[in-house]
Coordinates of C-alpha atoms and ligand atoms in Angstrom, one line a residue:
M492 CA -107.4 47.6 58.6
S493 CA -106.5 48.3 62.2
Q494 CA -102.9 49.4 62.7
K495 CA -102.2 46.5 65.0
Q496 CA -101.0 43.2 63.4
P497 CA -103.4 40.4 63.5
L498 CA -103.4 37.4 65.8
L499 CA -103.5 34.2 63.7
I500 CA -105.5 31.1 64.9
T501 CA -104.8 27.7 63.3
T502 CA -107.9 25.5 63.8
G503 CA -105.9 22.3 63.5
E504 CA -107.6 19.0 63.0
P505 CA -110.8 19.7 61.1
A506 CA -112.6 16.8 62.6
G507 CA -111.9 18.1 66.1
I508 CA -113.2 21.1 68.1
G509 CA -110.8 23.7 66.7
M510 CA -113.5 25.4 64.5
D511 CA -116.2 25.0 67.2
V512 CA -114.3 27.0 69.7
V513 CA -113.5 29.8 67.2
L514 CA -117.2 30.0 66.3
L515 CA -118.3 30.0 70.0
L516 CA -115.9 32.9 70.8
A517 CA -117.1 34.8 67.7
Q518 CA -120.7 34.5 68.9
E519 CA -119.7 35.8 72.3
G520 CA -118.0 38.8 70.7
K521 CA -114.7 37.7 72.3
L522 CA -112.7 37.7 69.0
Q523 CA -113.9 41.3 68.4
N524 CA -112.9 42.7 71.8
L525 CA -109.2 42.0 71.5
N526 CA -108.4 45.2 69.6
R527 CA -106.6 43.3 66.9
P528 CA -107.8 41.7 63.7
I529 CA -108.3 37.9 64.1
W530 CA -107.2 35.7 61.2
V531 CA -108.3 32.1 61.2
I532 CA -106.9 29.3 59.1
A533 CA -109.5 26.7 58.2
D534 CA -111.3 25.0 55.3
A535 CA -114.1 27.5 54.4
N536 CA -116.7 24.9 53.6
A537 CA -116.0 22.9 56.7
M538 CA -116.3 26.1 58.8
Q539 CA -119.7 26.9 57.3
A540 CA -120.8 23.3 57.8
R541 CA -119.6 23.3 61.5
A542 CA -121.5 26.6 62.1
E543 CA -124.7 25.0 60.7
Q544 CA -124.1 22.0 62.9
L545 CA -123.7 24.2 66.0
L546 CA -126.7 26.2 65.0
A547 CA -128.7 23.0 65.0
T548 CA -127.6 22.1 68.5
G549 CA -128.6 25.5 69.8
A550 CA -125.0 26.3 70.9
L551 CA -124.9 29.0 68.2
K552 CA -127.9 31.3 68.3
S553 CA -126.9 33.0 65.0
C554 CA -124.1 32.5 62.5
P555 CA -121.1 34.8 63.1
T556 CA -120.0 36.6 60.0
W557 CA -116.5 36.3 58.5
Q558 CA -114.7 37.3 55.4
S559 CA -112.9 34.6 53.4
I560 CA -109.7 34.7 51.3
T561 CA -108.1 31.7 49.6
V562 CA -104.6 30.9 50.5
T563 CA -102.0 29.2 48.4
P564 CA -98.2 29.8 48.6
S565 CA -98.5 32.0 45.5
S566 CA -101.3 34.1 47.1
M567 CA -99.4 35.1 50.2
T568 CA -99.1 38.6 48.8
D569 CA -102.9 38.8 48.7
V570 CA -103.0 37.7 52.4
N571 CA -100.5 40.4 53.3
N572 CA -102.6 43.0 51.6
A573 CA -106.0 41.6 52.6
D574 CA -108.5 44.4 52.9
F575 CA -110.2 43.0 56.0
D576 CA -113.5 44.7 56.9
I577 CA -113.0 44.2 60.6
A578 CA -116.0 46.3 61.6
N579 CA -118.4 43.9 60.1
N580 CA -116.7 40.5 60.5
A581 CA -115.6 38.5 63.5
F582 CA -112.5 37.2 61.6
L583 CA -110.7 36.9 58.3
L584 CA -110.8 33.3 57.2
L585 CA -107.7 32.1 55.3
D586 CA -109.2 29.2 53.4
V587 CA -107.0 26.1 53.1
P588 CA -109.2 23.5 51.6
C589 CA -109.3 19.9 52.8
P590 CA -108.8 17.2 50.2
A591 CA -111.3 14.9 51.8
P592 CA -114.8 15.6 53.2
V593 CA -114.8 16.7 56.9
Q594 CA -117.0 14.9 59.4
A595 CA -117.0 16.1 62.9
G596 CA -115.6 13.5 65.3
Y597 CA -114.1 11.3 62.6
I598 CA -110.5 11.6 61.5
D599 CA -109.6 11.2 57.9
T600 CA -105.8 11.0 57.5
K601 CA -106.2 12.4 54.0
N602 CA -106.7 15.8 55.7
A603 CA -103.5 15.6 57.7
A604 CA -101.5 17.4 55.0
M605 CA -104.0 20.3 55.3
V606 CA -103.3 20.5 59.0
A607 CA -99.5 20.6 58.3
K608 CA -100.2 23.3 55.7
Q609 CA -101.8 25.4 58.4
L610 CA -98.7 25.3 60.4
E611 CA -96.4 26.1 57.5
I612 CA -98.5 29.2 56.6
A613 CA -98.6 30.3 60.3
H614 CA -94.8 30.0 60.6
Q615 CA -94.4 32.0 57.4
L616 CA -96.8 34.8 58.4
A617 CA -95.2 35.0 61.9
T618 CA -91.6 34.9 60.5
N619 CA -92.3 37.8 58.1
E620 CA -94.1 39.6 60.9
T621 CA -97.4 39.8 59.0
V622 CA -99.1 38.5 62.1
A623 CA -98.2 39.4 65.7
A624 CA -98.6 35.9 67.1
I625 CA -99.7 32.4 66.3
V626 CA -102.5 30.9 68.5
T627 CA -102.9 27.2 67.7
G628 CA -106.0 25.1 68.0
P629 CA -105.6 21.3 68.6
L630 CA -104.3 18.8 66.1
Q631 CA -104.4 15.1 66.3
K632 CA -100.7 14.1 66.3
S633 CA -101.5 10.5 65.4
A634 CA -103.2 11.6 62.2
L635 CA -100.1 13.4 61.0
I636 CA -97.9 10.5 62.0
D637 CA -100.2 8.0 60.3
A638 CA -100.1 10.1 57.2
D639 CA -96.3 9.9 57.4
I640 CA -95.9 13.7 57.8
K641 CA -92.4 14.3 59.2
L642 CA -90.7 17.2 60.9
L643 CA -88.0 19.1 58.9
D644 CA -85.2 16.8 60.3
G645 CA -87.1 13.7 59.0
T646 CA -88.2 12.5 62.4
M647 CA -91.8 11.7 63.3
F648 CA -94.3 14.6 63.7
S649 CA -94.5 15.0 67.5
G650 CA -96.3 18.3 68.0
H651 CA -96.5 22.1 67.3
T652 CA -93.7 22.8 69.7
E653 CA -91.2 20.6 67.8
F654 CA -92.6 21.8 64.4
F655 CA -92.1 25.5 65.0
M656 CA -88.7 24.9 66.7
Q657 CA -87.4 23.2 63.6
Q658 CA -89.0 25.5 61.1
S659 CA -87.4 28.5 63.0
G660 CA -84.0 26.9 63.0
C661 CA -83.9 26.8 66.9
K662 CA -81.8 24.1 68.5
K663 CA -84.0 24.2 71.6
V664 CA -87.3 25.6 72.7
V665 CA -89.3 25.1 75.9
M666 CA -92.9 24.0 76.3
M667 CA -94.6 25.9 79.2
L668 CA -98.2 25.6 80.3
A669 CA -99.5 28.4 82.5
N670 CA -102.7 29.1 84.5
Q671 CA -103.6 31.0 87.6
A672 CA -102.2 28.4 89.9
M673 CA -98.8 27.8 88.3
K674 CA -96.5 27.9 85.3
V675 CA -94.8 24.6 84.4
A676 CA -92.0 24.3 81.9
L677 CA -90.7 21.0 80.6
V678 CA -87.1 19.8 79.9
T679 CA -88.4 17.1 77.6
T680 CA -91.7 17.2 75.6
H681 CA -93.3 14.5 73.5
L682 CA -91.0 11.6 74.2
A683 CA -91.8 8.0 75.2
L684 CA -91.2 7.6 78.9
R685 CA -88.4 5.1 78.3
D686 CA -86.5 7.7 76.3
V687 CA -86.7 10.4 78.9
P688 CA -83.6 9.5 81.1
A689 CA -81.3 9.7 78.1
A690 CA -82.6 13.1 77.2
I691 CA -81.9 14.5 80.6
T692 CA -78.4 15.8 79.7
A693 CA -76.5 18.7 81.2
D694 CA -76.9 20.7 78.0
N695 CA -80.7 20.1 77.8
V696 CA -81.2 21.1 81.5
R697 CA -78.9 24.2 81.1
Q698 CA -80.7 25.4 77.9
T699 CA -84.1 24.8 79.4
V700 CA -83.3 26.9 82.5
Q701 CA -81.7 29.7 80.4
I702 CA -84.7 29.9 78.0
V703 CA -87.1 30.0 81.0
L704 CA -85.1 32.8 82.6
D705 CA -84.9 34.8 79.3
D706 CA -88.6 34.4 78.5
M707 CA -89.9 35.0 82.0
Q708 CA -88.2 38.4 81.6
S709 CA -89.1 39.1 78.0
K710 CA -92.6 37.6 77.9
F711 CA -93.8 38.0 81.6
G712 CA -91.7 41.0 82.7
M713 CA -90.1 39.1 85.6
A714 CA -86.5 40.1 85.9
S715 CA -85.6 37.7 88.7
P716 CA -88.1 34.8 88.6
R717 CA -88.1 32.2 91.4
I718 CA -87.8 28.8 89.9
L719 CA -88.2 25.4 91.5
V720 CA -86.9 22.3 89.7
C721 CA -88.2 18.7 89.9
G722 CA -85.9 15.8 90.2
L723 CA -86.2 13.0 87.7
N724 CA -86.5 10.1 90.2
P725 CA -88.7 9.5 93.2
H726 CA -87.6 11.6 96.1
A727 CA -85.1 13.3 93.8
G728 CA -83.1 10.1 93.7
E729 CA -83.1 9.5 97.5
G730 CA -79.4 10.5 97.8
G731 CA -78.4 8.4 94.8
H732 CA -80.2 5.2 96.0
L733 CA -83.1 5.7 93.5
G734 CA -81.1 7.1 90.6
M735 CA -78.0 9.2 89.9
E736 CA -79.3 11.8 87.5
E737 CA -79.9 14.4 90.2
I738 CA -76.3 14.1 91.6
E739 CA -74.5 13.6 88.3
I740 CA -76.4 15.8 85.9
I741 CA -79.2 18.0 87.2
N742 CA -77.7 19.5 90.4
P743 CA -74.3 20.4 88.9
V744 CA -76.1 22.5 86.3
L745 CA -78.5 24.1 88.8
Q746 CA -75.5 25.0 91.0
E747 CA -74.0 26.9 88.1
F748 CA -77.1 29.1 88.0
I749 CA -77.2 29.4 91.8
A750 CA -73.6 30.5 91.8
A751 CA -74.5 33.2 89.2
G752 CA -77.2 34.6 91.5
V753 CA -80.3 33.0 89.9
D754 CA -83.1 32.2 92.4
I755 CA -83.4 28.6 91.5
S756 CA -83.6 25.4 93.6
E757 CA -81.7 22.2 93.3
A758 CA -83.6 19.1 92.2
M759 CA -86.6 18.7 94.5
P760 CA -88.9 15.7 95.0
A761 CA -91.7 16.3 92.5
D762 CA -94.4 14.8 94.7
T763 CA -94.0 17.5 97.4
L764 CA -92.8 20.4 95.2
F765 CA -96.4 20.8 93.8
T766 CA -97.8 21.8 97.2
T767 CA -99.2 25.2 98.1
R768 CA -96.3 26.1 100.4
H769 CA -93.7 25.7 97.6
L770 CA -95.9 27.0 94.8
S771 CA -96.8 30.1 96.6
N772 CA -93.1 31.0 96.7
C773 CA -92.2 30.4 93.1
D774 CA -92.9 31.9 89.7
A775 CA -92.3 28.8 87.6
V776 CA -91.6 25.1 88.0
I777 CA -89.4 23.1 85.7
A778 CA -90.4 19.5 85.3
M779 CA -88.3 16.9 83.7
Y780 CA -91.0 15.3 81.5
H781 CA -94.5 15.8 80.2
D782 CA -96.5 13.7 82.7
Q783 CA -94.5 14.8 85.7
G784 CA -95.7 18.4 85.4
L785 CA -98.8 18.6 83.2
P786 CA -101.3 16.4 85.1
V787 CA -100.7 18.5 88.2
L788 CA -101.1 21.7 86.3
K789 CA -104.2 20.6 84.3
S790 CA -105.9 19.3 87.5
H791 CA -105.6 22.9 88.7
G792 CA -107.3 24.5 85.7
F793 CA -108.0 22.4 82.6
G794 CA -109.8 24.8 80.3
D795 CA -108.2 27.9 81.7
T796 CA -104.6 27.0 80.9
V797 CA -102.4 28.3 78.1
N798 CA -99.7 26.3 76.4
L799 CA -96.9 28.5 75.1
T800 CA -93.5 28.0 73.4
L801 CA -90.5 29.8 74.9
G802 CA -87.4 30.4 72.9
L803 CA -89.1 30.9 69.5
P804 CA -88.4 34.1 67.5
Y805 CA -92.1 34.8 67.5
I806 CA -95.0 34.5 69.9
R807 CA -96.9 31.2 69.9
T808 CA -99.6 30.3 72.4
S809 CA -102.1 27.4 72.3
V810 CA -105.1 25.8 73.9
D811 CA -104.5 23.3 76.8
H812 CA -106.8 20.7 75.3
G813 CA -106.7 18.3 72.4
T814 CA -109.1 17.6 69.5
A815 CA -111.9 16.3 71.8
L816 CA -113.4 14.3 68.9
D817 CA -116.2 13.2 71.2
L818 CA -117.4 16.8 71.4
A819 CA -116.9 18.1 67.9
G820 CA -120.0 19.6 66.3
R821 CA -122.0 19.0 69.5
G822 CA -121.9 22.4 71.0
E823 CA -120.4 21.1 74.3
A824 CA -116.8 22.2 73.9
S825 CA -115.6 25.0 76.2
A826 CA -113.8 27.8 74.4
T827 CA -112.2 29.3 77.5
S828 CA -108.7 28.0 76.9
L829 CA -108.6 29.5 73.4
Y830 CA -109.8 32.8 74.8
Q831 CA -107.0 32.7 77.4
A832 CA -104.5 31.8 74.7
L833 CA -105.6 34.8 72.6
I834 CA -105.5 37.1 75.6
M835 CA -102.0 36.0 76.5
A836 CA -100.8 36.3 72.9
N837 CA -102.3 39.8 72.6
E838 CA -100.7 41.0 75.9
M839 CA -97.3 39.6 74.8
A840 CA -97.7 41.2 71.4
D841 CA -98.5 44.6 73.0
K842 CA -95.6 44.2 75.4
S843 CA -93.2 43.5 72.5
L844 CA -94.4 46.7 70.8
T845 CA -93.6 48.8 73.8
T846 CA -90.2 47.2 74.4
S847 CA -89.0 47.1 70.8
Ligands
NAD951 N1 -102.8 21.8 71.4 C1 -102.8 20.6 70.8 O1 -102.6 20.4 69.5 C2 -103.1 19.4 71.6 C3 -103.1 19.4 73.0 C4 -103.4 18.2 73.7 C5 -103.7 17.1 73.0 N2 -103.7 17.1 71.7 C6 -104.0 15.9 70.9 O2 -105.4 15.7 70.9 C7 -105.7 14.3 70.7 C8 -106.7 13.9 71.7 O3 -106.0 13.9 73.0 P1 -106.7 13.6 74.4 O4 -107.9 12.7 74.2 O5 -105.7 13.1 75.3 O6 -107.2 15.0 75.0 P2 -108.4 15.9 74.7 O7 -108.1 17.2 75.4 O8 -108.8 16.0 73.3 O9 -109.6 15.2 75.5 C9 -109.5 14.9 76.9 C10 -110.9 15.0 77.5 O10 -111.2 16.4 77.7 C11 -112.4 16.7 77.1 N3 -112.2 18.1 76.5 C12 -111.1 18.4 75.7 N4 -111.2 19.7 75.3 C13 -112.4 20.2 75.9 C14 -113.0 21.4 75.8 N5 -112.6 22.5 75.1 N6 -114.2 21.6 76.5 C15 -114.7 20.5 77.2 N7 -114.1 19.3 77.3 C16 -113.0 19.1 76.6 C17 -112.6 15.7 76.0 O11 -114.0 15.6 75.7 C18 -112.1 14.5 76.7 O12 -113.0 13.9 77.5 C19 -104.3 13.6 70.7 O13 -103.9 13.4 69.4 C20 -103.4 14.6 71.4 O14 -102.1 14.5 71.0 C21 -103.4 18.2 70.9
4TP952 N1 -98.3 18.6 75.5 C1 -99.4 19.5 75.1 C2 -100.5 19.4 76.1 O1 -100.5 18.5 76.9 O2 -101.3 20.3 76.1 C3 -100.0 19.1 73.8 O3 -99.7 17.8 73.4 C4 -99.7 20.1 72.7 O4 -98.4 20.1 72.3 P1 -97.9 21.0 71.1 O5 -98.3 22.4 71.5 O6 -96.5 20.8 71.0 O7 -98.7 20.5 69.9

C-alpha cells in the first residue's frame, strides 16, 4: 500500500448518483491520479449493477476494476490491514450490504440504515486516523428521517454536518461551501426558516466567526482572512426598522472581533454584499442561513463547488449536489463536484502532513 493514508468516499443513498459519479471518475483515471489510495463505501452488488447500467447507457466504455472487502464492526481490523493492490484497482470497496434491493432512482427507506452505517464507519476510520479525510457523496435526508434515524442527541437526522459534529463531540461546527467565485460559511444549517431567528444568538455568531478564522488559517493557509458578514434582515435591519438582530446581537459580536484586529465587516445587506465589488475584496462570506448564502454561491458554480465542514477534528469535504434521483443510472450525472471535493481533501491532508 502507498505510504499516504487513503481518502474515503461514502457513496450515500444507493438509489442516487453517488455510485455513478465514483464510477465515472474511475473511468477517467481521476481516482488514480490523486497519489493516495481511494476507499469507497458502498454495497458491492449495487456497485456492480450500477456499473452495468452505466455500461448499457454508453457513459461507461469499460468497467473500472476495484477490490472489495466486507466491512462489519468486527472486521475493522481487516480494513485497517487491507492489502490493497492500488496498481491494478481504481479503488478499494468497503462492502456494506443493503438490506433491500437497490433500484436507481427509487428510494427504499429500508436501506436508510445502510446509509447511516456508512457515516458511522467513516467517522470511526477518520477518528482513528486510518483515513486522511472523508469525502461524502449525497444522501437523501428525508429517507433517513422517514426511517426514524436520529442524531446522537435524539433529534431528527438533518445532514452529514450535524451527524459528524455530534459523533465527534463538537459543540459547534460550520458548513462552508467553496468554489472559484467565493467561499460562503453559514451560522445556521439545516433549520426551518421559522426557527432561524432564534438560532441567531451571540454565542452562535461568535463561535461561527472563530471557527471560520481558525480553519481559514489551518485549512486554507490564510492567516488574516478578510470576512464579510450578512445581516439577517432586509437591508441589515434598516437601522432597526426591519428587525433588531443586527443591532442587538450580530454587530456587538462583530465589533469584538474588529476591536481584536480581525478584518471583518459589521452586518451588511445580503442583497448587495454578493456583488463583484465586495466579493473581490473578501476571502469568505458568513451568511446567517442556508438559503441566504447557498443559492448565490451555487448559481456561480453548481457542479464545481465543494461543501466542507469547518471545526471538526478531521477533514471532511463533500459534493455540492444532492441525490439527483432523476439522473441515477442514466449516465448523465456530472462527477466534477466529487472530483473537486477529492482534490480539496487531498490538498488539506497533504497540508496537515507538512504542518503536523
Ligand atoms: N451532500 C449531500 O448529501 C446533499 C447535498 C444537497 C442535497 N442533498 C439531498 O439530496 C436530495 C435531493 O435534493 P435536491 O433535489 O434539492 O438537489 P439535487 O442536487 O439532487 O438535484 C437538483 C437538480 O440538479 C441536478 N443535479 C444534481 N446533481 C447533479 C450532477 N452531479 N450532475 C448533473 N445534474 C445534477 C438534478 O438532476 C436536479 O435537476 C435531498 O434529500 C437533499 O437533502 C444531499
Ligand atoms: N446544505 C448542503 C448543500 O446544500 O449542499 C447539503 O444539504 C448537504 O449538507 P450536509 O453536508 O450536511 O449533508
